[in-house]
GROMACS .gro file of C-alpha atoms in nm:
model
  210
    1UNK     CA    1  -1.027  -1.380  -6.105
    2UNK     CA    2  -0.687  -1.307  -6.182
    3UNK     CA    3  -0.606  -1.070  -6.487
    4UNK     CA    4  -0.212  -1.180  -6.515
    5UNK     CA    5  -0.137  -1.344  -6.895
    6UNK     CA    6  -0.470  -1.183  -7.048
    7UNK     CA    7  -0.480  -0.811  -7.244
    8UNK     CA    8  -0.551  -0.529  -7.038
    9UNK     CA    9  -0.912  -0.414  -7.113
   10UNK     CA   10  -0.888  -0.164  -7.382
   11UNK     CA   11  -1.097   0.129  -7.244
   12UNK     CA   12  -1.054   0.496  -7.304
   13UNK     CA   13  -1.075   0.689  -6.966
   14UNK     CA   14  -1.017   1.087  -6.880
   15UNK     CA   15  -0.689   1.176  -6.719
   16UNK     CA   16  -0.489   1.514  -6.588
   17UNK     CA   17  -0.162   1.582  -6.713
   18UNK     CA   18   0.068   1.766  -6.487
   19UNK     CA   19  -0.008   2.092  -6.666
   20UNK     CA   20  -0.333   2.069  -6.584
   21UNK     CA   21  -0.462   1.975  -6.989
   22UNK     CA   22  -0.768   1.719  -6.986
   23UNK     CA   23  -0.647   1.417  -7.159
   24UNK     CA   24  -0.804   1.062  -7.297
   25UNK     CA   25  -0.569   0.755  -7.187
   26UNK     CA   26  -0.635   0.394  -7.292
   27UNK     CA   27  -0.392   0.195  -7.098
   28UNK     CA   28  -0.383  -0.073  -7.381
   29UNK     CA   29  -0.270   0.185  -7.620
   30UNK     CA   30   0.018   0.324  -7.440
   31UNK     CA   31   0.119  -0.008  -7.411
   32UNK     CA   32   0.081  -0.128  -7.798
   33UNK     CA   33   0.130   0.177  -7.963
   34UNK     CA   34   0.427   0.305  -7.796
   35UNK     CA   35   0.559  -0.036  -7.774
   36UNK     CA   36   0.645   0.017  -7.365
   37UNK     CA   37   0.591  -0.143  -7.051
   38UNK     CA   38   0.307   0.052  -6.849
   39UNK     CA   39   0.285   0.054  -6.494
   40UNK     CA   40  -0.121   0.154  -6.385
   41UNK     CA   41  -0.148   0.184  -6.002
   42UNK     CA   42  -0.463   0.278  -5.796
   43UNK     CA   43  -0.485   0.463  -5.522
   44UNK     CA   44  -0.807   0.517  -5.285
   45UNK     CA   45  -0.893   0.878  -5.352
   46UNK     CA   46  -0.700   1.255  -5.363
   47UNK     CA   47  -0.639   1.440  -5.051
   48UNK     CA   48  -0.566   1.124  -4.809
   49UNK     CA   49  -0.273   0.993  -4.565
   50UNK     CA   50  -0.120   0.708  -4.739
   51UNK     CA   51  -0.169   0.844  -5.030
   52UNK     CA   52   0.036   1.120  -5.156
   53UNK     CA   53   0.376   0.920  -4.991
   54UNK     CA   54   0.288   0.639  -5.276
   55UNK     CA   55   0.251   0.921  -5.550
   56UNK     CA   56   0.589   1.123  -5.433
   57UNK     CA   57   0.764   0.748  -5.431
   58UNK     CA   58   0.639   0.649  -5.771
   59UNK     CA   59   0.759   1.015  -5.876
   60UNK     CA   60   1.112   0.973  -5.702
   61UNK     CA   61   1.159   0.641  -5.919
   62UNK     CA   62   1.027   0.791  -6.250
   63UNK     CA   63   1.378   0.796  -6.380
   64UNK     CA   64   1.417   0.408  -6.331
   65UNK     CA   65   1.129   0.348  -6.495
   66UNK     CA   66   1.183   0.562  -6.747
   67UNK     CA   67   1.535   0.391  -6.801
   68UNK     CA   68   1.305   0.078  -6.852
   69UNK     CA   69   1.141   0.200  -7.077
   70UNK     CA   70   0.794   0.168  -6.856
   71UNK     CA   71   0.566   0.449  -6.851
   72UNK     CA   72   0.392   0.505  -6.501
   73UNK     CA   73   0.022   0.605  -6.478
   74UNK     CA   74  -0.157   0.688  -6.137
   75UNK     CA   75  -0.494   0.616  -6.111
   76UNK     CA   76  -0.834   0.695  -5.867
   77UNK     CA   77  -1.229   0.804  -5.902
   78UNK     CA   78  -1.199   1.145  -5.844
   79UNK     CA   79  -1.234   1.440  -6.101
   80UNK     CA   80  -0.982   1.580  -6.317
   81UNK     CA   81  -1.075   1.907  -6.137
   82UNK     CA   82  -0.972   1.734  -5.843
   83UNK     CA   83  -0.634   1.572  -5.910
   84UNK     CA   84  -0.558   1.928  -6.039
   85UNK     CA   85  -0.639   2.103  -5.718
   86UNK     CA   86  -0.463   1.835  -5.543
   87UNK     CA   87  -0.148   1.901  -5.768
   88UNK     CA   88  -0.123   2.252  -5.670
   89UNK     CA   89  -0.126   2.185  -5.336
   90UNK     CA   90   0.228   2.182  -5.172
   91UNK     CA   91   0.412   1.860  -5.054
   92UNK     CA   92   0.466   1.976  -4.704
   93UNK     CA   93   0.112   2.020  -4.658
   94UNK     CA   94  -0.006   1.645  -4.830
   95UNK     CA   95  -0.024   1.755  -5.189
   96UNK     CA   96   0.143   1.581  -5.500
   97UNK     CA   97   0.294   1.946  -5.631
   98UNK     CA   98   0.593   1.823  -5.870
   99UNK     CA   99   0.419   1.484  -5.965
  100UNK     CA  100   0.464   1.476  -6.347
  101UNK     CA  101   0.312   1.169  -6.463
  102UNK     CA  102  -0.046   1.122  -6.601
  103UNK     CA  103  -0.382   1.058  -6.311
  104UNK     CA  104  -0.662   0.857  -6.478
  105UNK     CA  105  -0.982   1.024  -6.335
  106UNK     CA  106  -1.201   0.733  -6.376
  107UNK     CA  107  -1.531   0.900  -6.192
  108UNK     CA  108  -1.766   0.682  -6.339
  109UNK     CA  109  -1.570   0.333  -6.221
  110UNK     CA  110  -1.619   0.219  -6.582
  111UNK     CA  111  -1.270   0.075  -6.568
  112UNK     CA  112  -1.224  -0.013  -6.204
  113UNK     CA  113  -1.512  -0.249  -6.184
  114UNK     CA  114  -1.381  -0.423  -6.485
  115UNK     CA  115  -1.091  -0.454  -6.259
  116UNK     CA  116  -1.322  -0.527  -5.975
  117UNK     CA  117  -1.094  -0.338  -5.766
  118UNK     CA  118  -1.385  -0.121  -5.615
  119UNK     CA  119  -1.453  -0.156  -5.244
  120UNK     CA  120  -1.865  -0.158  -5.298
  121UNK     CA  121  -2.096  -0.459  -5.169
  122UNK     CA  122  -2.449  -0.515  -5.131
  123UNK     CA  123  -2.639  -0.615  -4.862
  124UNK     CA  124  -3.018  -0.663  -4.753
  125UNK     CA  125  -3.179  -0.493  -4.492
  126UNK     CA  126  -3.474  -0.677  -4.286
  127UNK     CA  127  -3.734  -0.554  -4.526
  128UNK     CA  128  -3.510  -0.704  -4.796
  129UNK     CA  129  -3.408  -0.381  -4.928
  130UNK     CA  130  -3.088  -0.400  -5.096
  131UNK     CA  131  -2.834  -0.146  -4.925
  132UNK     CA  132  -2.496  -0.042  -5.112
  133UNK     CA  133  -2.211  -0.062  -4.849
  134UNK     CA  134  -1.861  -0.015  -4.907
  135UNK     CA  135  -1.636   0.302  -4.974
  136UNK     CA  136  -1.700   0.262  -5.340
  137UNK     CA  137  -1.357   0.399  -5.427
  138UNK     CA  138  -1.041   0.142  -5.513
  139UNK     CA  139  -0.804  -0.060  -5.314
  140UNK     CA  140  -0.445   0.001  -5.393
  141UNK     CA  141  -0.409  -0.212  -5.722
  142UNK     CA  142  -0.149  -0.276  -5.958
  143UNK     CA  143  -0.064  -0.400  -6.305
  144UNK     CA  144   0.237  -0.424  -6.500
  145UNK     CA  145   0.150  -0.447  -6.890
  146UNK     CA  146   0.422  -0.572  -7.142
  147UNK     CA  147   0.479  -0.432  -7.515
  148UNK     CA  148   0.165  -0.665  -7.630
  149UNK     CA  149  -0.062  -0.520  -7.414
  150UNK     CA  150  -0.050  -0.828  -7.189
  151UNK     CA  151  -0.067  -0.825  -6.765
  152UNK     CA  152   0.251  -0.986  -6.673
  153UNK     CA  153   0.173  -0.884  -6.264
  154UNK     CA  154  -0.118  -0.784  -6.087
  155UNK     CA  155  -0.122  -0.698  -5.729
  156UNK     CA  156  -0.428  -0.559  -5.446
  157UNK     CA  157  -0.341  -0.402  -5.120
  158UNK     CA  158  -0.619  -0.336  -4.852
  159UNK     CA  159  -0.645   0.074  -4.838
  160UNK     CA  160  -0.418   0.135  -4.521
  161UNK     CA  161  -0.123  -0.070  -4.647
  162UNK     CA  162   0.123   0.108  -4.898
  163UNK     CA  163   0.321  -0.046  -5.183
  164UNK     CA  164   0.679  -0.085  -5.200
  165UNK     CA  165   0.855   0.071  -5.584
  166UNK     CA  166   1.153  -0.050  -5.566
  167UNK     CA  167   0.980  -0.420  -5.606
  168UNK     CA  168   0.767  -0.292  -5.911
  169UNK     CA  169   1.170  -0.184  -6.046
  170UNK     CA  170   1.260  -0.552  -5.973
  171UNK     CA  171   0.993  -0.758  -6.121
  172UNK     CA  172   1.013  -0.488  -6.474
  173UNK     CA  173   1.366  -0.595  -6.465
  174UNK     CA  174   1.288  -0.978  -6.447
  175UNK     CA  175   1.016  -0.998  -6.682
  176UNK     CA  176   1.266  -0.796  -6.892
  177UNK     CA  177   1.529  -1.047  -6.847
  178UNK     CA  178   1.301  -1.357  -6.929
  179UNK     CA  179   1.160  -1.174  -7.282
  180UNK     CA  180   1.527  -1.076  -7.326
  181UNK     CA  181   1.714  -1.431  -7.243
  182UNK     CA  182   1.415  -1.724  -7.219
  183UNK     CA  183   1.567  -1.808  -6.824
  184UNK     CA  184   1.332  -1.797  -6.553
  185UNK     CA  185   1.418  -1.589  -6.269
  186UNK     CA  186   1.444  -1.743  -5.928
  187UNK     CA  187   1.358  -1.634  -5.549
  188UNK     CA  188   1.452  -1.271  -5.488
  189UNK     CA  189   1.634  -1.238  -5.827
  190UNK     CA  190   1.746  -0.915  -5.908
  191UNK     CA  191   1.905  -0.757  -6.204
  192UNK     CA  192   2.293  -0.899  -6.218
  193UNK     CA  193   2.221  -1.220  -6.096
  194UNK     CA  194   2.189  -1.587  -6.194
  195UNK     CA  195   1.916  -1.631  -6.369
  196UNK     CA  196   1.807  -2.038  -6.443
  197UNK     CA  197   1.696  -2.235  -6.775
  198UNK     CA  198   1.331  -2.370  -6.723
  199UNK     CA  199   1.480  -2.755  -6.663
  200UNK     CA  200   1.513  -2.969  -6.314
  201UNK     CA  201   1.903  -2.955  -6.413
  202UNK     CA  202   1.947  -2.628  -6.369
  203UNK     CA  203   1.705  -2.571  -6.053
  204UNK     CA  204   1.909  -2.803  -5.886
  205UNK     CA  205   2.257  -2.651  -5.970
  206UNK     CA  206   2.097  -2.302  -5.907
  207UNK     CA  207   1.967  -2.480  -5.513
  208UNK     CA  208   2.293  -2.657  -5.490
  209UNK     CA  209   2.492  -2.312  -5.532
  210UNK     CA  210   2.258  -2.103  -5.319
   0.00000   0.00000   0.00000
């Protein structure tokens, strides 16, 4: 069931700073509280392929985000001891070394199951036993959450596939646009370009120009 137009769960979860300091994050909070825009990705798990290129990208755009006002928070189920070994490990050999925003370290999946994000199943054996299968960490999720708290995109990738930032950038900047101005934003809009009123008029003088 899709999340988009409802509150992000408010749940408290451990993080790691990029210092290495234990922290206490509730995404909803950040949001509210700090009246920003918070972009909460999952990844699979620490030391892994795809990975660490997702967490250097995400790090590379921090300063567009940041011009956006939109805080960025990574997110998996391993440790906080973990993330911080993996932060002291090198780029050139598959750490996240210089990654300076916030990892949730949600080991007990309190908040990714509420997301049902978690790759976990059950099945029954011949004896009718059940059996857990699945990798029980999280596909490679995504949620934009406004200044009220409120999921204005949600988006799942299967674990091998990784995410393209510069399309997180461009939906930030049309939600923006739309609280901002009250136009829609049509097909690949992007910031600097027509926007449309929410009537047939203008959807057909947008069409009839494009």
């Amino acid at each position: 069931m899709s999340l988009v137009g409802k509150k992000f769960p408010n749940v408290t979860v451990d993080a790691m700073s990029e210092m290495g300091d234990d922290l206490r994050i509730n995404i909803f909070e950040e949001a509210t509280a700090n009246q920003q825009k918070v972009l909460l990705f999952w990844y699979p798990k620490d030391f892994t392929f795809v990975c660490p290129t997702e967490l250097h990208a995400f790090q590379e755009a921090l300063p567009e985000f940041e011009k956006r006002n939109t805080k960025v928070i990574g997110a998996s189920c391993d440790t906080n001891e973990v993330h911080f070994a993996w932060l002291n490990v090198s780029k050139d050999n598959g750490g996240i070394e210089g990654v300076t925003y916030p990892l949730l370290a949600d080991t007990h999946r309190q908040l990714a199951n509420i997301l049902a994000i978690v790759d976990q199943d059950f099945e029954y054996n011949e004896e009718g036993e059940e059996v857990f299968t699945g990798s029980n960490v999280t596909y490679r999720a995504t949620y934009l959450i406004d200044e009220t708290g409120k999921i204005f995109h949600e988006s799942v990738n299967d674990m091998p596939l990784g995410r393209n930032v510069k399309e997180y950038i461009r939906l930030i900047d049309a939600y923006t646009h739309v609280q901002k101005h009250g136009e829609v934003c049509p097909a690949n809009w992007e910031e600097g370009k027509d926007a449309m009123k929410a009537d047939r008029t203008s959807t057909a003088e947008y069409l009839a120009k494009n």
